[in-house]
Coordinates of C-alpha atoms and ligand atoms in Angstrom, one line a residue:
X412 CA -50.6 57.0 369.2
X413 CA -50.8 55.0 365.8
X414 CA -48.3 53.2 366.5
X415 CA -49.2 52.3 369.8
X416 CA -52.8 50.6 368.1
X417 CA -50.8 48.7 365.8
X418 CA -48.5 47.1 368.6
X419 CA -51.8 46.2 370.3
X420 CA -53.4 44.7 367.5
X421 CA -50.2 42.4 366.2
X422 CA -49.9 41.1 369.7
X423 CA -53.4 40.0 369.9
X424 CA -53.3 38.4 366.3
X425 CA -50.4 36.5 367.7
X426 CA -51.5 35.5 371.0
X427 CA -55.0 34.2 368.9
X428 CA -52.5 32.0 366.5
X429 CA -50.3 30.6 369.6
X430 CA -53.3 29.4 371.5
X431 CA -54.9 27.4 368.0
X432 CA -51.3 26.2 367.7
X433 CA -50.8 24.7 370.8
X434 CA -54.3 23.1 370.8
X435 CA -53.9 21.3 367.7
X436 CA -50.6 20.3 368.8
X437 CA -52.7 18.8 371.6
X438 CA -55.1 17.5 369.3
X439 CA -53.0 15.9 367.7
X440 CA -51.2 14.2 370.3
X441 CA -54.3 12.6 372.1
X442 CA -55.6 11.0 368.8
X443 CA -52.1 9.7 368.1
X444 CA -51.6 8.3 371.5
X445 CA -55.0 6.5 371.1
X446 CA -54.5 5.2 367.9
X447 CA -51.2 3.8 369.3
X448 CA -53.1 2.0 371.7
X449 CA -55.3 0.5 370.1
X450 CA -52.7 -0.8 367.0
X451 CA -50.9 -2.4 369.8
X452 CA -54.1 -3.9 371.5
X453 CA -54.7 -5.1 368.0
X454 CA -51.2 -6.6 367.3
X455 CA -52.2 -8.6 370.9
X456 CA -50.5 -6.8 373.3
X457 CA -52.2 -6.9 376.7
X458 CA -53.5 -3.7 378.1
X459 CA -50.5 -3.5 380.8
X460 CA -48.2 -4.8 378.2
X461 CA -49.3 -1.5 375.9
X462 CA -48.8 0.2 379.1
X463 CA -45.5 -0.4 379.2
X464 CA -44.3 0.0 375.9
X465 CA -46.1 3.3 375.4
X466 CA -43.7 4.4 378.1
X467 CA -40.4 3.4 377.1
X468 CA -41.0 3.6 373.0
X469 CA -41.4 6.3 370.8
X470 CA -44.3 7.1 368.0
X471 CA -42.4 6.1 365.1
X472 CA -41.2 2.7 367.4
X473 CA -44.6 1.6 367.7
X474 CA -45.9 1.9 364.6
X475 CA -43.2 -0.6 363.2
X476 CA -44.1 -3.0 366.0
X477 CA -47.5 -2.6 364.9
X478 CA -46.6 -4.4 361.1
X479 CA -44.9 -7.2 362.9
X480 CA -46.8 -10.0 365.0
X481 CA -46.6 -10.0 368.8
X482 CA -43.7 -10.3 370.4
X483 CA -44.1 -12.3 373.7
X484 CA -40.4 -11.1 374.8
X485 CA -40.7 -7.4 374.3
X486 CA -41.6 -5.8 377.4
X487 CA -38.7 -7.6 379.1
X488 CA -36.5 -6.8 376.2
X489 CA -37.3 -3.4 377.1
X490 CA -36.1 -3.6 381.0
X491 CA -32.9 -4.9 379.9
X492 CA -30.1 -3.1 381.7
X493 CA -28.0 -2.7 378.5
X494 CA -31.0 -2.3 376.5
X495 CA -30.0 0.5 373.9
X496 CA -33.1 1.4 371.7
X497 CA -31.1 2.2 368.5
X498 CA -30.6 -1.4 368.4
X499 CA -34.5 -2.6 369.1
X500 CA -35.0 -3.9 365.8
X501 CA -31.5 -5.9 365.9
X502 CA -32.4 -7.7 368.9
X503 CA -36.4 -8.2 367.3
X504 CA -34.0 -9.4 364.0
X505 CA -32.0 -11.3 366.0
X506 CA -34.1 -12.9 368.4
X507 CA -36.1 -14.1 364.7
X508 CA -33.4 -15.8 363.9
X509 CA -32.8 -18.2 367.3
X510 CA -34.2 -21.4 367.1
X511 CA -33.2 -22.5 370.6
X512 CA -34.2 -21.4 373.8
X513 CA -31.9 -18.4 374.7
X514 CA -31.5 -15.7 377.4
X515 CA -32.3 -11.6 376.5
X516 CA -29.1 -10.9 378.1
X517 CA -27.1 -12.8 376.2
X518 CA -28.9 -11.3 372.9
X519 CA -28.3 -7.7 374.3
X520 CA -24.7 -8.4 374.8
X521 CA -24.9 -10.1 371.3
X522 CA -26.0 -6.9 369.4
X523 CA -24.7 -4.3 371.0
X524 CA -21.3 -5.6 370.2
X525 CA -22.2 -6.6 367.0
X526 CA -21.5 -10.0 367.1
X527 CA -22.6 -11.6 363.6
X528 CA -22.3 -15.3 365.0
X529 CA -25.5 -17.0 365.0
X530 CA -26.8 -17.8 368.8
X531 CA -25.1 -20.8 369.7
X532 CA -24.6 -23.2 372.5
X533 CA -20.9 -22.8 372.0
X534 CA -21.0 -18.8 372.0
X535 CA -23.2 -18.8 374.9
X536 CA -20.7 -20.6 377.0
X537 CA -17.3 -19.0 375.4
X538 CA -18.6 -15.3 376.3
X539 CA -19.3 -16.4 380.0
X540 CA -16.1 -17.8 380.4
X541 CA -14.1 -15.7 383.4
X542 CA -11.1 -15.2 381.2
X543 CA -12.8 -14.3 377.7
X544 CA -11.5 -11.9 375.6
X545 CA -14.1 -10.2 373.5
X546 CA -11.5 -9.1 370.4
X547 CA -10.3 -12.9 370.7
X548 CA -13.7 -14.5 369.6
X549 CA -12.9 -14.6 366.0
X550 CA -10.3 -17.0 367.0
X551 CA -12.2 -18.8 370.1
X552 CA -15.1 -19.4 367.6
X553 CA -12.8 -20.9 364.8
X554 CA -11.0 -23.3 367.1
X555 CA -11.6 -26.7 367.2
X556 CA -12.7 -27.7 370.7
X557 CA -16.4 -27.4 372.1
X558 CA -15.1 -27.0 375.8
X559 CA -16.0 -23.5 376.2
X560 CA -13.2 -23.5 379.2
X561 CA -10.4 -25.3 376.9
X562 CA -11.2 -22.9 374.2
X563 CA -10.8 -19.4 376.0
X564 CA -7.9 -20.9 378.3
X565 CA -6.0 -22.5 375.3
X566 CA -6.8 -19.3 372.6
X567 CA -5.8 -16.9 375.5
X568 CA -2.6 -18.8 375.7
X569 CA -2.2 -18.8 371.7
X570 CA -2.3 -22.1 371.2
X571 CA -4.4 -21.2 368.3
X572 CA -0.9 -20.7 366.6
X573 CA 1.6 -23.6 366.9
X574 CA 4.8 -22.9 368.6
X575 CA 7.1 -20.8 367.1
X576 CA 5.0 -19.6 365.0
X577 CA 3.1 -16.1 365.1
X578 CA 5.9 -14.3 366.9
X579 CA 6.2 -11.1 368.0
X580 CA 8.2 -8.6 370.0
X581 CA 7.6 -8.4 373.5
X582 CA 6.3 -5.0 374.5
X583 CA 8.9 -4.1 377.1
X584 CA 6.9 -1.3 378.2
X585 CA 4.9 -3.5 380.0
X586 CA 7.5 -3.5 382.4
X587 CA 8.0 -5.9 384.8
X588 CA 5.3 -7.8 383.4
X589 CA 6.3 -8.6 380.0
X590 CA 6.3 -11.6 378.5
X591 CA 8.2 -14.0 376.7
X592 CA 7.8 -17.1 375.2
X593 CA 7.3 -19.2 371.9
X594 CA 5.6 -16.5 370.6
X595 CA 6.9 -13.4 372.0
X596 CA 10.4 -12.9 371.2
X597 CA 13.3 -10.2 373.5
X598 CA 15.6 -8.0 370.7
X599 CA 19.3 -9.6 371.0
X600 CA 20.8 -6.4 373.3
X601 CA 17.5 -6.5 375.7
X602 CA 17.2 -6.9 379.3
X603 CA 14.8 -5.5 382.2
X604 CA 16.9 -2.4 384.4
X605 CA 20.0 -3.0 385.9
X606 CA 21.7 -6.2 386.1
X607 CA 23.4 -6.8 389.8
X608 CA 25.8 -9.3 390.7
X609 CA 24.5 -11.7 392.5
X610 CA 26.2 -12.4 396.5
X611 CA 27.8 -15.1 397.2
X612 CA 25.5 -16.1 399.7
X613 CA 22.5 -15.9 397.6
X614 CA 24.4 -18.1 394.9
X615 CA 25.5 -21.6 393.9
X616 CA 27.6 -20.1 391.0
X617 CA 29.7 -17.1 391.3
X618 CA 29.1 -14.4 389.1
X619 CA 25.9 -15.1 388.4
X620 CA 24.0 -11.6 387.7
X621 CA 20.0 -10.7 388.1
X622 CA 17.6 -7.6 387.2
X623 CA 18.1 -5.5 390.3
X624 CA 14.5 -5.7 391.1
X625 CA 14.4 -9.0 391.0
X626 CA 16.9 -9.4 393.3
X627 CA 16.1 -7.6 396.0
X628 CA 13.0 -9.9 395.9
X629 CA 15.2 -12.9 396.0
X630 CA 16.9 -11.4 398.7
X631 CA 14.3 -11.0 401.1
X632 CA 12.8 -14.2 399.9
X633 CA 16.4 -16.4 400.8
X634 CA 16.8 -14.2 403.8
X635 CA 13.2 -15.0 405.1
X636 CA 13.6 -18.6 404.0
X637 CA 17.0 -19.6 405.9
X638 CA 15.5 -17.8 409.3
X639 CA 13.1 -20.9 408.5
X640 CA 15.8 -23.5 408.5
X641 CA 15.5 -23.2 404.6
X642 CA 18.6 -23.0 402.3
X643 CA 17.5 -21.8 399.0
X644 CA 20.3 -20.3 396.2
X645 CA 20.6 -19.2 392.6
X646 CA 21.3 -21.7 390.1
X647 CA 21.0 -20.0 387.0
X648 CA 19.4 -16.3 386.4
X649 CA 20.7 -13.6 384.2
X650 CA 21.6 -15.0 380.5
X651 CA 22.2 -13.2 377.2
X652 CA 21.4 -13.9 373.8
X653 CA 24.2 -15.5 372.6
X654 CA 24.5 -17.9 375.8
X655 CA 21.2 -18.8 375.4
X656 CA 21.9 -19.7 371.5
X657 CA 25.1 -22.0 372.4
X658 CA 23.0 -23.8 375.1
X659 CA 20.0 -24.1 372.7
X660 CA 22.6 -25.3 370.1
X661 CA 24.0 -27.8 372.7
X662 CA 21.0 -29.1 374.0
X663 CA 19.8 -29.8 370.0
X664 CA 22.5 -31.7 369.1
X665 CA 22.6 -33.9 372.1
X666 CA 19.1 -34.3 372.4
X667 CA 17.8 -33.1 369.2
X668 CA 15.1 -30.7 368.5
X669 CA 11.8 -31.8 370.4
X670 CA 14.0 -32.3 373.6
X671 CA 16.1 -29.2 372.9
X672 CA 12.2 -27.3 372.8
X673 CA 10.4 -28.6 375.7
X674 CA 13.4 -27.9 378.0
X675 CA 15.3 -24.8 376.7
X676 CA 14.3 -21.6 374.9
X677 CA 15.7 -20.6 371.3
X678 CA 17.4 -17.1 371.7
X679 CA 15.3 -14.1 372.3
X680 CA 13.0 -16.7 373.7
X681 CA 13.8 -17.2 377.1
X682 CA 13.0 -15.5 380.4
X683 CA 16.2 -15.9 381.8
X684 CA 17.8 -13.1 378.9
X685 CA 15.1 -11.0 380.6
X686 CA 17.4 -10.9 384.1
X687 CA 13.6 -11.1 386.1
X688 CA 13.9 -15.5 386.5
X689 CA 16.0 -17.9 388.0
X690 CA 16.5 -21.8 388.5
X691 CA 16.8 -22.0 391.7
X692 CA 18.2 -25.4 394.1
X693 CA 19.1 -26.1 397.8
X694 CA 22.4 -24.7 399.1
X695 CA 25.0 -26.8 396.9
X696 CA 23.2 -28.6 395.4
X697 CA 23.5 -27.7 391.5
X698 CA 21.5 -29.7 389.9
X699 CA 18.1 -28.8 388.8
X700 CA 16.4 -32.0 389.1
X701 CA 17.2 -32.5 392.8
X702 CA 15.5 -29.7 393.8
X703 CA 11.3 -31.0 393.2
X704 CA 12.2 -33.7 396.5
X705 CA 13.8 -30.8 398.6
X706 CA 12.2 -29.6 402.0
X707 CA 12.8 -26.4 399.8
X708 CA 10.9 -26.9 397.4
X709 CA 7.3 -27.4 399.4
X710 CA 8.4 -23.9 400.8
X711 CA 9.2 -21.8 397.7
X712 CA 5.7 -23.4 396.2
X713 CA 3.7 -22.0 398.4
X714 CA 5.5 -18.9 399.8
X715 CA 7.6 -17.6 396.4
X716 CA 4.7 -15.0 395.7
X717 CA 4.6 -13.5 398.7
X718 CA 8.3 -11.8 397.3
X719 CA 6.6 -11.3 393.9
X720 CA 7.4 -14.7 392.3
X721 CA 5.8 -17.4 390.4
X722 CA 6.6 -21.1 389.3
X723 CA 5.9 -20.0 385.3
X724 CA 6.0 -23.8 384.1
X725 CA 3.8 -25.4 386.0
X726 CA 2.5 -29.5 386.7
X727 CA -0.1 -29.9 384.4
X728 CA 0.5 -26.8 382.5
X729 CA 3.1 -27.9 380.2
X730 CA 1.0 -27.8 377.0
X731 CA 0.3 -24.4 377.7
X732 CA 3.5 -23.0 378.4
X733 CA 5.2 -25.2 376.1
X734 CA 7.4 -26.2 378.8
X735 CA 8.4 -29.3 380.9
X736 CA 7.2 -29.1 384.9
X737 CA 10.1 -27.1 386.1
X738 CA 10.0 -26.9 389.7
X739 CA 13.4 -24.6 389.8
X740 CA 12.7 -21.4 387.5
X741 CA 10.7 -18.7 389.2
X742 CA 9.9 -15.0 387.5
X743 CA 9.6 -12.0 389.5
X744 CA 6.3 -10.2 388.7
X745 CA 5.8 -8.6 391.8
X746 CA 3.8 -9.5 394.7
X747 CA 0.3 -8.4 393.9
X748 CA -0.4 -9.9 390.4
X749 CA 2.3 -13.0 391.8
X750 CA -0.4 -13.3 394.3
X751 CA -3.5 -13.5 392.0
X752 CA -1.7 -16.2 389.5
X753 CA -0.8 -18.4 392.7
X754 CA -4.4 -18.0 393.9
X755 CA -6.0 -18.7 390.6
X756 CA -3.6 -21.2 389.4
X757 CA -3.5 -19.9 386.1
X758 CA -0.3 -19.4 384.2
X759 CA 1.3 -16.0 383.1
X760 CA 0.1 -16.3 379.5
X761 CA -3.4 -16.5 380.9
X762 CA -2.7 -13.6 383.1
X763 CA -1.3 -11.2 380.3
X764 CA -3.3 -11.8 377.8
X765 CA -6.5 -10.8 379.8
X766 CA -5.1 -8.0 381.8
X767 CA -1.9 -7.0 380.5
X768 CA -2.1 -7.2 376.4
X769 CA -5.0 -4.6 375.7
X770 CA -4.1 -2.7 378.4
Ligands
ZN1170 ZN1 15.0 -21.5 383.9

């Protein structure tokens, strides 16, 4: 029966200290809430505007917005959609700093990335460019162009680095869609799958050999083209290393060096080692110049990516691929991303560096 009193007694002593808990809790919170109020009435905010930020920030929030002057920006800062409110004081810190006008969107992006450039006109327009490369803006901000377009298309192409220069192996696990060129270079012994040799009726030469996949492609593509009244054949596809060097070689002592590099590869350099291009030319017809005034021609332009090719040296392109136009030399990349480059008329160094490289 003692016992029993006891129990009653404690519970009751508890109960009494729970209730005087909760209501200074309560207390507490009401006279905090109004003195937030009224700091941020006093700082200038309008009554909706304290409103506003009483919802979305915390205690400790708004009394450090209380020892700063009023912010005409802050409630829309607030409805930002990538808003984060770790960073609040960064973008107030930021935004301090901008003596232009500027966009809260573009500030947001700014800080949450933690981009230490200064707002700028130029940053503004490089990180709304459709190709930009956020881990490439070290080196679109350092180059030396104010064409926000120029500078994204020509860094994402590595132009940055001259020729030659910079190079490094070609990640073949990228598969059909690896690349190579004055900056990524093939190992000596490398080529894509299984080299075929090509039919005579797909070939001007005999002999000649292509990446299996590839030449299926080309199959179809030739097959589809003569049903057309169109004669197209191989010129040139599958070359090693070492027939690559000689040619090199050749071409540089003819025609020395700057000639030698705007129409050939080096070794490890050039697509054709990779068995997934070709030069391609009318039915008998051998040389590669003839082919740009061929009926041919005007239908492999506009129908080659519909077998999962592209023209990779484009008109107009040259100083990004580093190449001459060459009408004739097609890689096979497969149809759907052969489709986007033909659509966007962008080359394949555009294309892998914004969808293929950090992938
Ligand atoms: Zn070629």
């Amino acid at each position: 029966m003692k016992k029993k009193k006891y129990k009653v007694k404690w519970s009751r002593i508890f109960l009494v200290f729970l209730f005087l808990g909760i209501t200074v809790y309560f207390l507490i919170q009401t006279f905090h809430n109004d003195s937030n109020r009224d700091i941020l009435l006093k700082v200038g905010y309008s009554q909706e505007e304290v409103t506003e930020l009483r919802k979305k920030l915390s205690n400790i929030e708004i009394e450090k917005l209380a020892e700063q002057s009023y912010l005409s920006y802050l409630t829309d800062l607030l409805k930002e959609e990538e808003y984060h409110s770790e960073n609040l004081f960064s973008y107030i810190d930021y935004i301090s700093q901008i003596d232009a006008d500027y966009s809260l969107k573009d500030v947001v992006y700014f800080v949450n990335r933690k981009i230490s450039y200064p707002y700028s006109q130029k940053l503004v327009d490089v990180i709304h460019q459709d190709y930009f490369i956020l881990s490439r803006l070290d080196r679109y901000m350092h180059y030396h162009s104010d064409d926000a377009k120029e500078i994204v298309t020509n860094v994402n192409s590595d132009l940055d680095y001259e020729f030659y220069t910079n190079i490094q192996k070609t990640d073949t696990s990228k598969d059909t869609l690896l690349i190579v060129n004055k900056y990524y270079q093939l190992e000596k012994d490398y080529h894509y799958g299984d080299l075929v040799v090509m039919d005579s009726q797909y070939d001007n030469k005999s002999g000649s050999r292509l990446s299996s996949v590839a030449y299926e492609a080309f199959k179809k593509l030739v097959d589809d083209a003569e049903k057309e009244g169109y004669h197209i054949r191989n010129n040139s596809a599958y070359r090693s290393y070492a027939t690559q060097n000689s040619l090199y070689q050749n071409y540089k002592n003819a025609n020395g060096l700057e000639w030698a590099d705007k129409w050939s590869a080096r070794p490890g350099h050039s697509e054709h080692q990779t068995g997934l291009a070709l030069d391609v030319g009318e039915k008998e017809h051998t040389n590669l110049n003839d082919f740009v005034n061929s009926k041919e021609f005007i239908w492999m332009k506009d129908h080659a990516h519909l077998y999962g090719f592209i023209l990779r040296y484009p008109e107009g392109k040259e100083y990004l691929t580093g190449y001459g136009y060459e009408p004739w030399h097609y890689r096979y990349v497969g149809i759907e991303v052969a489709t986007y480059i033909y659509e966007h008329q962008i080359t394949f160094e555009e294309y892998y560096a914004y969808f293929i490289k950090e992938s």
